[in-house]
Coordinates of C-alpha atoms in Angstrom, one line a residue:
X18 CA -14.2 -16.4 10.2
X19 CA -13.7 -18.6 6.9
X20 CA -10.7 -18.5 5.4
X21 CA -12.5 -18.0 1.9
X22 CA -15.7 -15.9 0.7
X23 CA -16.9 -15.7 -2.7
X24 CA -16.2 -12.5 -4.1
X25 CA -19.1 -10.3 -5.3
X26 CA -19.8 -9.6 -9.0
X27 CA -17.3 -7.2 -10.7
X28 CA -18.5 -6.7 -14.0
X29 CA -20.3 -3.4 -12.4
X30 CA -18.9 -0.1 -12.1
X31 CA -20.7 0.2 -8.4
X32 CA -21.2 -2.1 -6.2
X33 CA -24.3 -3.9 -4.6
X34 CA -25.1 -0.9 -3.0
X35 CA -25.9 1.0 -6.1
X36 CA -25.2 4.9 -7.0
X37 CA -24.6 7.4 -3.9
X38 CA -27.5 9.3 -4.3
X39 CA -26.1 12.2 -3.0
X40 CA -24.4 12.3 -6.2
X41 CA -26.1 14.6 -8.9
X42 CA -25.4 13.3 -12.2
X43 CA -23.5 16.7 -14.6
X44 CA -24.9 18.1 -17.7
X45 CA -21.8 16.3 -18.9
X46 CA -18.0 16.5 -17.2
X47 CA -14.8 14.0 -17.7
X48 CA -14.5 12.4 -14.6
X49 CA -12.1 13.9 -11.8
X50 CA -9.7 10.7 -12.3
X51 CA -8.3 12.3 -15.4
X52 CA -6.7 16.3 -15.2
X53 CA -4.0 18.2 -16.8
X54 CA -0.7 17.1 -15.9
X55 CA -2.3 13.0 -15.4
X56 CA 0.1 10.3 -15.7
X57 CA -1.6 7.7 -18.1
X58 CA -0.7 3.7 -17.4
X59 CA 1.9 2.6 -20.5
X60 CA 1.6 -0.6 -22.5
X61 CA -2.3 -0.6 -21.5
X62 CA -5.4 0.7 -23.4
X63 CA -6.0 4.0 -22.5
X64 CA -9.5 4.2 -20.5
X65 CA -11.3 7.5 -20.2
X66 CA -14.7 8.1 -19.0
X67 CA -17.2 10.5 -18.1
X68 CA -21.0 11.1 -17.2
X69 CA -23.8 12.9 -18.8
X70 CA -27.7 13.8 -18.5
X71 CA -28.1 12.9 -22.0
X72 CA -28.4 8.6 -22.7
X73 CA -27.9 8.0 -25.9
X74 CA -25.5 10.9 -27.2
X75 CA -22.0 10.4 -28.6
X76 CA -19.3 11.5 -27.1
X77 CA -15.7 11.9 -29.1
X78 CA -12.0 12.2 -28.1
X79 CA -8.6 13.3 -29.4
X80 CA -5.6 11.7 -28.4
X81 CA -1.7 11.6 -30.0
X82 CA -3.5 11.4 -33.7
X83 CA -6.1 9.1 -32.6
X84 CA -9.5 9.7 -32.2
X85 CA -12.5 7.6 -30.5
X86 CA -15.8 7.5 -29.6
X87 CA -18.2 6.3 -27.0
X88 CA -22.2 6.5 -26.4
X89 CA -23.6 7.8 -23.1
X90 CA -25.5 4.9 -21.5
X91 CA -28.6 4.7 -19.3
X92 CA -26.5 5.0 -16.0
X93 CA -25.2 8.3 -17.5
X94 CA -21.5 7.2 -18.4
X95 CA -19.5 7.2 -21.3
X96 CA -16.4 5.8 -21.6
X97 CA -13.5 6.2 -24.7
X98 CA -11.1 4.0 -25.0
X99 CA -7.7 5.1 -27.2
X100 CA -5.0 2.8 -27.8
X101 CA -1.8 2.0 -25.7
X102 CA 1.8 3.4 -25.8
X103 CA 5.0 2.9 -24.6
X104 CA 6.3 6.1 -22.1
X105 CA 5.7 9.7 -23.4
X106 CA 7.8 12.0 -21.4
X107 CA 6.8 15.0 -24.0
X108 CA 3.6 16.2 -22.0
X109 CA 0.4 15.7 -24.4
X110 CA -3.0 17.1 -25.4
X111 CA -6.7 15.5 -24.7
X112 CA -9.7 17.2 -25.9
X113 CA -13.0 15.3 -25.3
X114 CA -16.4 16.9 -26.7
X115 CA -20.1 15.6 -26.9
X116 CA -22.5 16.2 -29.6
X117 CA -24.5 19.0 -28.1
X118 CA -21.2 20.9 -28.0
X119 CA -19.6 20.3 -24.2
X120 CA -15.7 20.9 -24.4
X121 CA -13.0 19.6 -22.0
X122 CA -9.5 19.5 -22.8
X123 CA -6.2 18.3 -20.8
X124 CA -2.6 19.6 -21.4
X125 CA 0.9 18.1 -20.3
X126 CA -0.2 14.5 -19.9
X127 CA 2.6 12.0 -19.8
X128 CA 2.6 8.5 -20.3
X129 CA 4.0 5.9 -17.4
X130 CA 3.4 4.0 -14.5
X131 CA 1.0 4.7 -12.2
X132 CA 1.3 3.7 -8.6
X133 CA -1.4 3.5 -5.7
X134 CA -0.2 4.5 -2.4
X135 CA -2.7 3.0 0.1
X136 CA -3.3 2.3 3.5
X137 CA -4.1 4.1 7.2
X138 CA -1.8 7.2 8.4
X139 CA 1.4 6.2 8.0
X140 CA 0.9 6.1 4.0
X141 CA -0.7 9.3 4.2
X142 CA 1.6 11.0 6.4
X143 CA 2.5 14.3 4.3
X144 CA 5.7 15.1 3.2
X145 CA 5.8 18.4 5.0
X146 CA 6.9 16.6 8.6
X147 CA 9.4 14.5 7.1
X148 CA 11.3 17.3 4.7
X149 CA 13.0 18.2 7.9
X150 CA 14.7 15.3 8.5
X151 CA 16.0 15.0 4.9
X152 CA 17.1 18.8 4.0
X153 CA 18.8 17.3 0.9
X154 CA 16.0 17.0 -1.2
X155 CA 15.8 18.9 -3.8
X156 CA 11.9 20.1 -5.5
X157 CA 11.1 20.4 -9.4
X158 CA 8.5 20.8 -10.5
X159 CA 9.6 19.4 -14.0
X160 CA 10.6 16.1 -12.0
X161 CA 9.2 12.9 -14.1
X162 CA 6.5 12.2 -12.0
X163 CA 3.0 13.7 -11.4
X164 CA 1.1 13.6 -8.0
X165 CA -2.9 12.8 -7.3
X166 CA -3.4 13.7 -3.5
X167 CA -6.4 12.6 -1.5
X168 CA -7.3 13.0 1.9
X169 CA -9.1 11.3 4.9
X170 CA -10.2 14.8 6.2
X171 CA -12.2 15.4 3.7
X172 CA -14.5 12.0 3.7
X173 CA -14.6 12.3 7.1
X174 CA -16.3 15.7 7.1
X175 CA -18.4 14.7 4.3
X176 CA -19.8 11.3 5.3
X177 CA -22.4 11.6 2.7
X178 CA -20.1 10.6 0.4
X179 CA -19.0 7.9 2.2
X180 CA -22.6 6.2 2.3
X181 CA -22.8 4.5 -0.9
X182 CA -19.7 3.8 -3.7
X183 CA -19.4 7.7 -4.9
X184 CA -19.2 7.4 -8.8
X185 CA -16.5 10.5 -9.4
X186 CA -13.9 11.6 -7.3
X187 CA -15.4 13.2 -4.2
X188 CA -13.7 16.4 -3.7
X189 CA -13.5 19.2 -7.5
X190 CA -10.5 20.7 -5.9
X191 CA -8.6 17.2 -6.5
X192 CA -6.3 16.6 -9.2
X193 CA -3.2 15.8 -10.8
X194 CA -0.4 18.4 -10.0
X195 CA 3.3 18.7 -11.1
X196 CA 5.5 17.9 -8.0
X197 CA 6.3 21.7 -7.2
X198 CA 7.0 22.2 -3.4
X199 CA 3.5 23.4 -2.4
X200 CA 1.8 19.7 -3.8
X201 CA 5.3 17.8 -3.0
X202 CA 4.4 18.9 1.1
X203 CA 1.1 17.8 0.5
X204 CA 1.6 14.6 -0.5
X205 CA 2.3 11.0 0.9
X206 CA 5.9 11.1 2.3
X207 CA 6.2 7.7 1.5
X208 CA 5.0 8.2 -2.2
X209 CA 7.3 11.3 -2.7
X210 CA 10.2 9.5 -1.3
X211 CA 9.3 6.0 -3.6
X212 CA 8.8 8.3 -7.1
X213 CA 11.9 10.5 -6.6
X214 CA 14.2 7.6 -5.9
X215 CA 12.4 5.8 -9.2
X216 CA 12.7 8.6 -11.6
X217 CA 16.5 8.8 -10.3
X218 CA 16.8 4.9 -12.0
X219 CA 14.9 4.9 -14.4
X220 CA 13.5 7.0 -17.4
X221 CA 9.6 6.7 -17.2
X222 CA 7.3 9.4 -16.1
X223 CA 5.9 8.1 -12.3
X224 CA 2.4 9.0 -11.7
X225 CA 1.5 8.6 -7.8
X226 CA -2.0 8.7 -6.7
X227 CA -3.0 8.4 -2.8
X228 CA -6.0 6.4 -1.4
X229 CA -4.4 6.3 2.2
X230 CA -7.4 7.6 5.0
X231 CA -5.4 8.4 8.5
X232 CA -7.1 5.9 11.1
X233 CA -8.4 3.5 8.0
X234 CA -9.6 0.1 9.5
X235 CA -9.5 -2.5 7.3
X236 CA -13.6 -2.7 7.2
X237 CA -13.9 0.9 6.1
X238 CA -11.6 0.2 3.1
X239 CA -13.1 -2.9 1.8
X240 CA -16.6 -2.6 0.0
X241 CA -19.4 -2.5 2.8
X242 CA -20.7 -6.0 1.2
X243 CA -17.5 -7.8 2.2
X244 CA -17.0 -5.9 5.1
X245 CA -20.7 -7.4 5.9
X246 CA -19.4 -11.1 5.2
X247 CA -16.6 -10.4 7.7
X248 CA -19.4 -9.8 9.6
X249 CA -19.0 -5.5 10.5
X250 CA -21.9 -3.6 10.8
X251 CA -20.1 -0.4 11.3
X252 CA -16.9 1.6 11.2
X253 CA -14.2 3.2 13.5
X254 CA -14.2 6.8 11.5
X255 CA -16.7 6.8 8.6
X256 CA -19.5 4.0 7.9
X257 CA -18.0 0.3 7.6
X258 CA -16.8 0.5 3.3
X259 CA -16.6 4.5 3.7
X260 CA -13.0 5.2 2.4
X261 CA -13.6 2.5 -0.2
X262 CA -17.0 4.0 -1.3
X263 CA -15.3 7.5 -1.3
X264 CA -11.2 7.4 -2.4
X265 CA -11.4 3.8 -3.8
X266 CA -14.2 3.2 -5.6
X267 CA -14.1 6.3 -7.9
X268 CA -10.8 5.5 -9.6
X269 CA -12.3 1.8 -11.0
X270 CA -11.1 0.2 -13.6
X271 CA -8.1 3.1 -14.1
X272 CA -4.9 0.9 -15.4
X273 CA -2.1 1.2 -12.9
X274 CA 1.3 -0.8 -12.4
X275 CA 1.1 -1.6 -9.0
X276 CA 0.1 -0.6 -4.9
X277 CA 2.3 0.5 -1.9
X278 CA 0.1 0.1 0.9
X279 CA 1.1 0.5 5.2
X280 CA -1.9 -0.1 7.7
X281 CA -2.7 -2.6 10.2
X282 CA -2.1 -0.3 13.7
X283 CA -6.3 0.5 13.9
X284 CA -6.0 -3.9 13.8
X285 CA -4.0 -3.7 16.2
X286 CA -6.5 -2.4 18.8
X287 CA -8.6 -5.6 19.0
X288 CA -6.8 -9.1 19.6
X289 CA -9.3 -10.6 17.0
X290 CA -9.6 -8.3 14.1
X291 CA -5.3 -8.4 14.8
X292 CA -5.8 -12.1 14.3
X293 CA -7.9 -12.5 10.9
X294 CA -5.6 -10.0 9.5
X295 CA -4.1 -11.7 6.8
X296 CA -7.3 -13.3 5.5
X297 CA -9.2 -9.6 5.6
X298 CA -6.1 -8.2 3.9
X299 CA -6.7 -11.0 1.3
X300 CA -9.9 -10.7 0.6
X301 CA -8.8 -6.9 0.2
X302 CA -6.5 -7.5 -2.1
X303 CA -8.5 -10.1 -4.3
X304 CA -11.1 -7.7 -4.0
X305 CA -9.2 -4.8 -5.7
X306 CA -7.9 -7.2 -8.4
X307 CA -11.2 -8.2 -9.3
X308 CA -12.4 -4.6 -9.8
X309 CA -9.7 -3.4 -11.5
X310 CA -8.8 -6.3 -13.7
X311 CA -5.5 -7.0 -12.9
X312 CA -3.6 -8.7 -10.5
X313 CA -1.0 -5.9 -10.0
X314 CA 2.0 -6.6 -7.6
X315 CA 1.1 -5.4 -3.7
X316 CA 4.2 -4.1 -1.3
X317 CA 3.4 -4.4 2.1
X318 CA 4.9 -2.8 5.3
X319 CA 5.7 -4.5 8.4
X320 CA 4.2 -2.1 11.1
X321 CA 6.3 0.0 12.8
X322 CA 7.7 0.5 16.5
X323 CA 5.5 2.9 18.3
X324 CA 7.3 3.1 21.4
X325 CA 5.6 2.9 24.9
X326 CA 2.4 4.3 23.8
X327 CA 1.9 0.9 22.2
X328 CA 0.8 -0.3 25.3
X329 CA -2.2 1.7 25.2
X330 CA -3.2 2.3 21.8
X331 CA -2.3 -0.9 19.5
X332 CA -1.9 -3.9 22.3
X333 CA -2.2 -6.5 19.9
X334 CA 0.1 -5.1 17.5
X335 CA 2.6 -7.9 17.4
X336 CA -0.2 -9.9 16.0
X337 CA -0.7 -8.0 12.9
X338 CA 2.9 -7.9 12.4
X339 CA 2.9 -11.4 12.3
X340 CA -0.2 -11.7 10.5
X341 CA 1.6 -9.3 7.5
X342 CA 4.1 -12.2 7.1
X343 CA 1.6 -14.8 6.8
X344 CA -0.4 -13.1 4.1
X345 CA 2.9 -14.0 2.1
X346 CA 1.9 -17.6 2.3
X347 CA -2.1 -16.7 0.7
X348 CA -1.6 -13.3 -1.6
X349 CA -0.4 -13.8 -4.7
X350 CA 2.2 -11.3 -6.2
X351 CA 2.7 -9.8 -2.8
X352 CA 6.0 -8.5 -1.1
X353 CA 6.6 -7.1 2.7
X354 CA 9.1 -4.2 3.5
X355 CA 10.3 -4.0 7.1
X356 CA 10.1 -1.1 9.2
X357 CA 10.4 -2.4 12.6
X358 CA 13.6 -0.6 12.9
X359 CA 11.8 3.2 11.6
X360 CA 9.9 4.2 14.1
X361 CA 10.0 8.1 15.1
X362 CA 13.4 8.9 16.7
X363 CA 13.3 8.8 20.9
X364 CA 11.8 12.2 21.8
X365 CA 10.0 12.7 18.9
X366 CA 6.1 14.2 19.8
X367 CA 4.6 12.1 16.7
X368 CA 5.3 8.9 18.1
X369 CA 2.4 6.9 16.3
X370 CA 4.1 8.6 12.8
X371 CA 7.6 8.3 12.4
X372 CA 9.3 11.4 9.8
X373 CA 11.7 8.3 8.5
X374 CA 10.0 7.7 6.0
X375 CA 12.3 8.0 3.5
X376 CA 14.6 5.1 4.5
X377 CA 11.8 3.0 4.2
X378 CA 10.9 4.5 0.5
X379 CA 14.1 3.8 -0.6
X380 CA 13.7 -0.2 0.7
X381 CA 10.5 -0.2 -1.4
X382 CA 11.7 1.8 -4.2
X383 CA 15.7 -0.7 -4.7
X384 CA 12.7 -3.7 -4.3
X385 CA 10.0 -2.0 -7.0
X386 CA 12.9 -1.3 -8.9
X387 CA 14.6 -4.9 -9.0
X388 CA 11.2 -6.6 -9.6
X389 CA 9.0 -3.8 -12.1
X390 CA 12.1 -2.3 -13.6
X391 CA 15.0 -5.0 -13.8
X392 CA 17.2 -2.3 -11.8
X393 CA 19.9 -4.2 -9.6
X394 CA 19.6 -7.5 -8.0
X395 CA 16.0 -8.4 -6.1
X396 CA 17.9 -10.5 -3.8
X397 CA 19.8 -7.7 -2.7
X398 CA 16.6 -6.0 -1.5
X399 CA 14.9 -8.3 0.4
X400 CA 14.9 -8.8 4.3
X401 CA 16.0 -12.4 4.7
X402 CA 12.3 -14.4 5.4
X403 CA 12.0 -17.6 7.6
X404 CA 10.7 -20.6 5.2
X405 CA 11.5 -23.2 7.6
X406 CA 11.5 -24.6 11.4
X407 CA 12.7 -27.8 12.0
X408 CA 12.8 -29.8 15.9
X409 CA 16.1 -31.3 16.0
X410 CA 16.3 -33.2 19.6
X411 CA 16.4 -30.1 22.0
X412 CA 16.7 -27.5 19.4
X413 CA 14.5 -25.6 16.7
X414 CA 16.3 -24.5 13.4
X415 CA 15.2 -22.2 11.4
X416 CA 15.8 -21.3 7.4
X417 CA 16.2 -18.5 5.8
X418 CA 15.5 -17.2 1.9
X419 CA 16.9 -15.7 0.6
X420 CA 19.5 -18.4 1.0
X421 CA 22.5 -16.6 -1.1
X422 CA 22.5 -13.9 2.0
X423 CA 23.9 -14.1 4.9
X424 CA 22.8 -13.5 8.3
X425 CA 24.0 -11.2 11.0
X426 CA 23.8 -9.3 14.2
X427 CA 23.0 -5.5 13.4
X428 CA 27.3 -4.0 12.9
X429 CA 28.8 -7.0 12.8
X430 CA 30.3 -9.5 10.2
X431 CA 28.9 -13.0 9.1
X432 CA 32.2 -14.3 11.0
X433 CA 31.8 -12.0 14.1
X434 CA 28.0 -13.3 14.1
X435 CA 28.5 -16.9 13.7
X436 CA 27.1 -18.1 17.6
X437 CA 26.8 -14.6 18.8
X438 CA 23.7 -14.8 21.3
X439 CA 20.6 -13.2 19.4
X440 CA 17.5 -11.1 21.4
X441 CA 13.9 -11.6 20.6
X442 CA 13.6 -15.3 19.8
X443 CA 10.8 -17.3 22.0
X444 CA 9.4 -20.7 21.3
X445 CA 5.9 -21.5 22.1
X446 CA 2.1 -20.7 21.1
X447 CA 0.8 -16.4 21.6
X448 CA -0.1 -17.6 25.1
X449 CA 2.5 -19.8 26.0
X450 CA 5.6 -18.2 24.6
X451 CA 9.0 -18.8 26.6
X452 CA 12.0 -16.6 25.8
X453 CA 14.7 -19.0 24.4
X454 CA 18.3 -18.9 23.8
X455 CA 19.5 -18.5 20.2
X456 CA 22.5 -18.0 17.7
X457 CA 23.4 -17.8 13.8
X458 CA 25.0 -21.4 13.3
X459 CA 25.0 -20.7 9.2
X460 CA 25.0 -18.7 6.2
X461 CA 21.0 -18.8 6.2
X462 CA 20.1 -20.4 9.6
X463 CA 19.7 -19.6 13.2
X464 CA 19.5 -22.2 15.8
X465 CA 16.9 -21.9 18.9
X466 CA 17.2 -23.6 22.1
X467 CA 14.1 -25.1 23.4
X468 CA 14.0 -24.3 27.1
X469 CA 12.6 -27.6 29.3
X470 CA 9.0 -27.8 29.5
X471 CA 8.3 -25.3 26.8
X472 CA 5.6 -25.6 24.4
X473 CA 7.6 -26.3 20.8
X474 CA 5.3 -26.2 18.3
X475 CA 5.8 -22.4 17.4
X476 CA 9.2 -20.5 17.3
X477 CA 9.0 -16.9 17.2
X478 CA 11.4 -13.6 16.5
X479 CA 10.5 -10.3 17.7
X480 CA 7.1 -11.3 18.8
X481 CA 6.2 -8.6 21.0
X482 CA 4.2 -5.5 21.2
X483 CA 7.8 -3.4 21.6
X484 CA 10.6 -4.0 18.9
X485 CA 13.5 -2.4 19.4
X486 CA 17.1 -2.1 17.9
X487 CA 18.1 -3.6 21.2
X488 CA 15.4 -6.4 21.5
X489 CA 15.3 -7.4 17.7
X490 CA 18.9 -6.9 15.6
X491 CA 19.0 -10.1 13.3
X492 CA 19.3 -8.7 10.1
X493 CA 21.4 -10.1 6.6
X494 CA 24.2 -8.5 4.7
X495 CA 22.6 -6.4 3.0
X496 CA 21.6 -4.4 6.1
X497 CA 17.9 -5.0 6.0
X498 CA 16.3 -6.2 9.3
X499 CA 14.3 -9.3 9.4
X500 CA 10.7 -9.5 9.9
X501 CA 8.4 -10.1 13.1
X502 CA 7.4 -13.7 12.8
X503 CA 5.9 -16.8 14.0
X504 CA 6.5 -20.3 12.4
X505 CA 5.5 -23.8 13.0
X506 CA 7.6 -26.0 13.9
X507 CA 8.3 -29.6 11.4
X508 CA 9.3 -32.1 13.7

């Protein structure tokens, strides 16, 4: 596969495929983006739209003293566009009306940030499983932030929806809800855990809206065209660009501050879609920029430990682990949390969908907050990344950023570290890697040992289809773990 493709026109609202025609265009109806209780993107114009049978009629809107107007076009949208404000945390009113009398109208709508949570089953994993494990939360419905929940059952027993990009959200029953218990359980665990700990630090209403499918390849959430130049004629669960025709597609061009996003594992069935990774999640990425008009910041997750059954189910796992590293080096404005260490706990039934997800929400939430917010010090909450592999006579070493943190084994100190033997590191191609010897020799570098006859053009940590505590426990001073990873070596 090329590393690059050219990207397809985005100056339309669908794509190449044109309207789903299983869609029946309303009399006239806001789109189901916008609902009571929304979260509206701050410091951005304030987009809504809508559709109706009538071309050529005006449509008008109230908003915080402002009014606007838009014309319905020949594809049967109208679109108003208000002017942008700083955060409201005092809820507000929207009425929207067309000249042949329609009437909508939207109460308690703040004005924030509004966050994507995307990806395969881990990001959708409810909230419900995971409460358990954290009794100490606490749910309030007047908590600043707002939730949007999708779901990948729905598309998948609806597949009509899924054939062509759906112009409206798919299901009526969707919408934005206060974060009561009942829509709390309901939503991404991650996302729940990410908003609470953001509204703790900071004062801006959070608005949190899930795309995540369970099972998601990454060819059913790109558009079908580019899943078509990565050259898939078909999906896993729904059609090849079904969950991006379906939960994607339907919120473009809605401002938003930025995307959490954990998938890969369905990659990780197949040695060489696990191997293109990192240009499909590109093109992804790009692709979702383009649409949207913005190139909002993307945190990544580093795959999880899935115990034994990864032997079965995701055999080529360790390559898309790797592969999420080396999209660092070709995404812009990207960042990669760590969750090796998270899987679910030994005995646990789930074992493909670990309940610990708040521990990893609150790494993406101290990182989200150091980088969107200015909250506390971004070095403190980033895993320490390799940059650097350099051959010196019989031994590889290996740099770390961020350089101001220290390394250590997992419960020890820098100086108890210093030389300690370290698990996990092999030197050597996927095919020809040999286990090798190696230490912590400074603040930011760990030496490798290049055992005779090995092949040293690649070093490698954790670069296996198991990661344990035991196998993989280099992590810095701040107590997050380092990454899976596989370098080339400078000589």
């Amino acid at each position: 596969m090329a590393n690059t493709v050219a990207l397809p026109d985005m100056n339309q609202s669908t794509s190449a495929q044109g309207v789903n025609p299983s869609w029946v265009c309303p009399e006239f109806k806001v789109s189901g983006v916008f609902s009571s209780n929304m979260v509206l993107q701050r410091d951005e114009p304030i987009l809504i739209w809508g559709f109706s049978n009538a071309p050529g009629t005006k449509v008008t809107g109230e908003f915080m003293g402002e009014s606007a107007e838009g014309i319905v076009g020949d594809d049967n949208k109208w679109t108003l566009t208000f002017s942008q404000h700083a955060y409201e945390k005092i809820g507000q009113t929207m009425k929207i009306a067309d000249e042949r009398g329609k009437y909508a109208e939207f109460t308690d709508i703040l004005i924030g940030d509004v966050w994507f949570v995307g990806g395969q089953s881990n990001a959708e994993l409810t909230l419900a499983p995971c409460a358990p494990f954290t009794p100490e939360i606490e749910f309030d419905e007047n908590d600043n932030f707002r939730l949007f929940t999708q779901t990948q059952a729905y598309p998948y027993m609806h597949p009509e929806k899924c054939e062509f990009p759906y112009p409206d959200v798919i299901n009526p029953e969707w919408m934005w809800k206060k974060p009561d218990e009942s829509a709390s359980k309901a939503f991404s665990a991650m996302g729940w855990y990410f908003a609470k700990e953001l509204i703790r630090n900071i004062d801006i209403p959070i608005g949190m809206i899930m795309t995540a499918a369970g099972g998601a390849c990454m060819r059913e959430l790109l558009p079908v065209e580019l899943a078509h130049v990565c050259g898939y004629t078909s999906g896993n669960l729904v059609r090849e660009g079904g969950y991006f025709n379906s939960l994607i597609h339907p919120f473009i061009p809605l401002p938003f501050k930025a995307m959490l996003f954990f998938q890969g594992e369905s990659e990780g069935g197949w040695r060489e879609y696990a191997e293109r990774y990192d240009k499909e999640l590109k093109l992804l990425v790009e692709d979702e920029r383009a649409r949207f008009h913005r190139n909002f910041p993307f945190y990544n997750v580093q795959l999880s430990d899935y115990g034994d059954n990864t032997f079965g189910f995701f055999k080529w796992l360790d390559i898309a682990r790797v592969k999420q590293v080396d999209a660092k080096n070709i995404i812009e404005n990207y960042s990669l949390t760590v969750d090796m260490d998270l899987g679910a706990p030994e005995g646990y039934e789930d074992w493909a969908h670990s309940p610990l997800k708040k521990p990893l929400a609150l790494r993406l939430a101290n990182l989200a907050l150091s980088k969107e917010y200015g909250v506390g010090n971004e070095t403190d909450a980033l895993s320490s990344m390799p940059v650097k592999a350099e051959k010196h006579g019989n031994n590889i070493e290996i740099t770390f950023t961020p350089e101001e943190k220290s390394l250590i084994v997992r419960g020890k100190t820098y100086a108890e570290s210093i030389n300690r033997p370290l698990p996990g590191f092999s030197v050597g191609a996927y095919d020809t890697r040999v286990p090798a010897p190696a230490a912590i020799t400074g603040k930011n570098k760990v030496t490798v040992i290049i055992p005779e006859g090995a092949d040293d053009t690649m070093v490698n940590y954790a670069y296996s289809i198991r990661v344990t505590r035991e196998t993989a426990n280099l992590e810095n001073e701040n107590g997050l773990p380092c990454p899976s990873f596989s370098i080339s070596v400078q000589k």
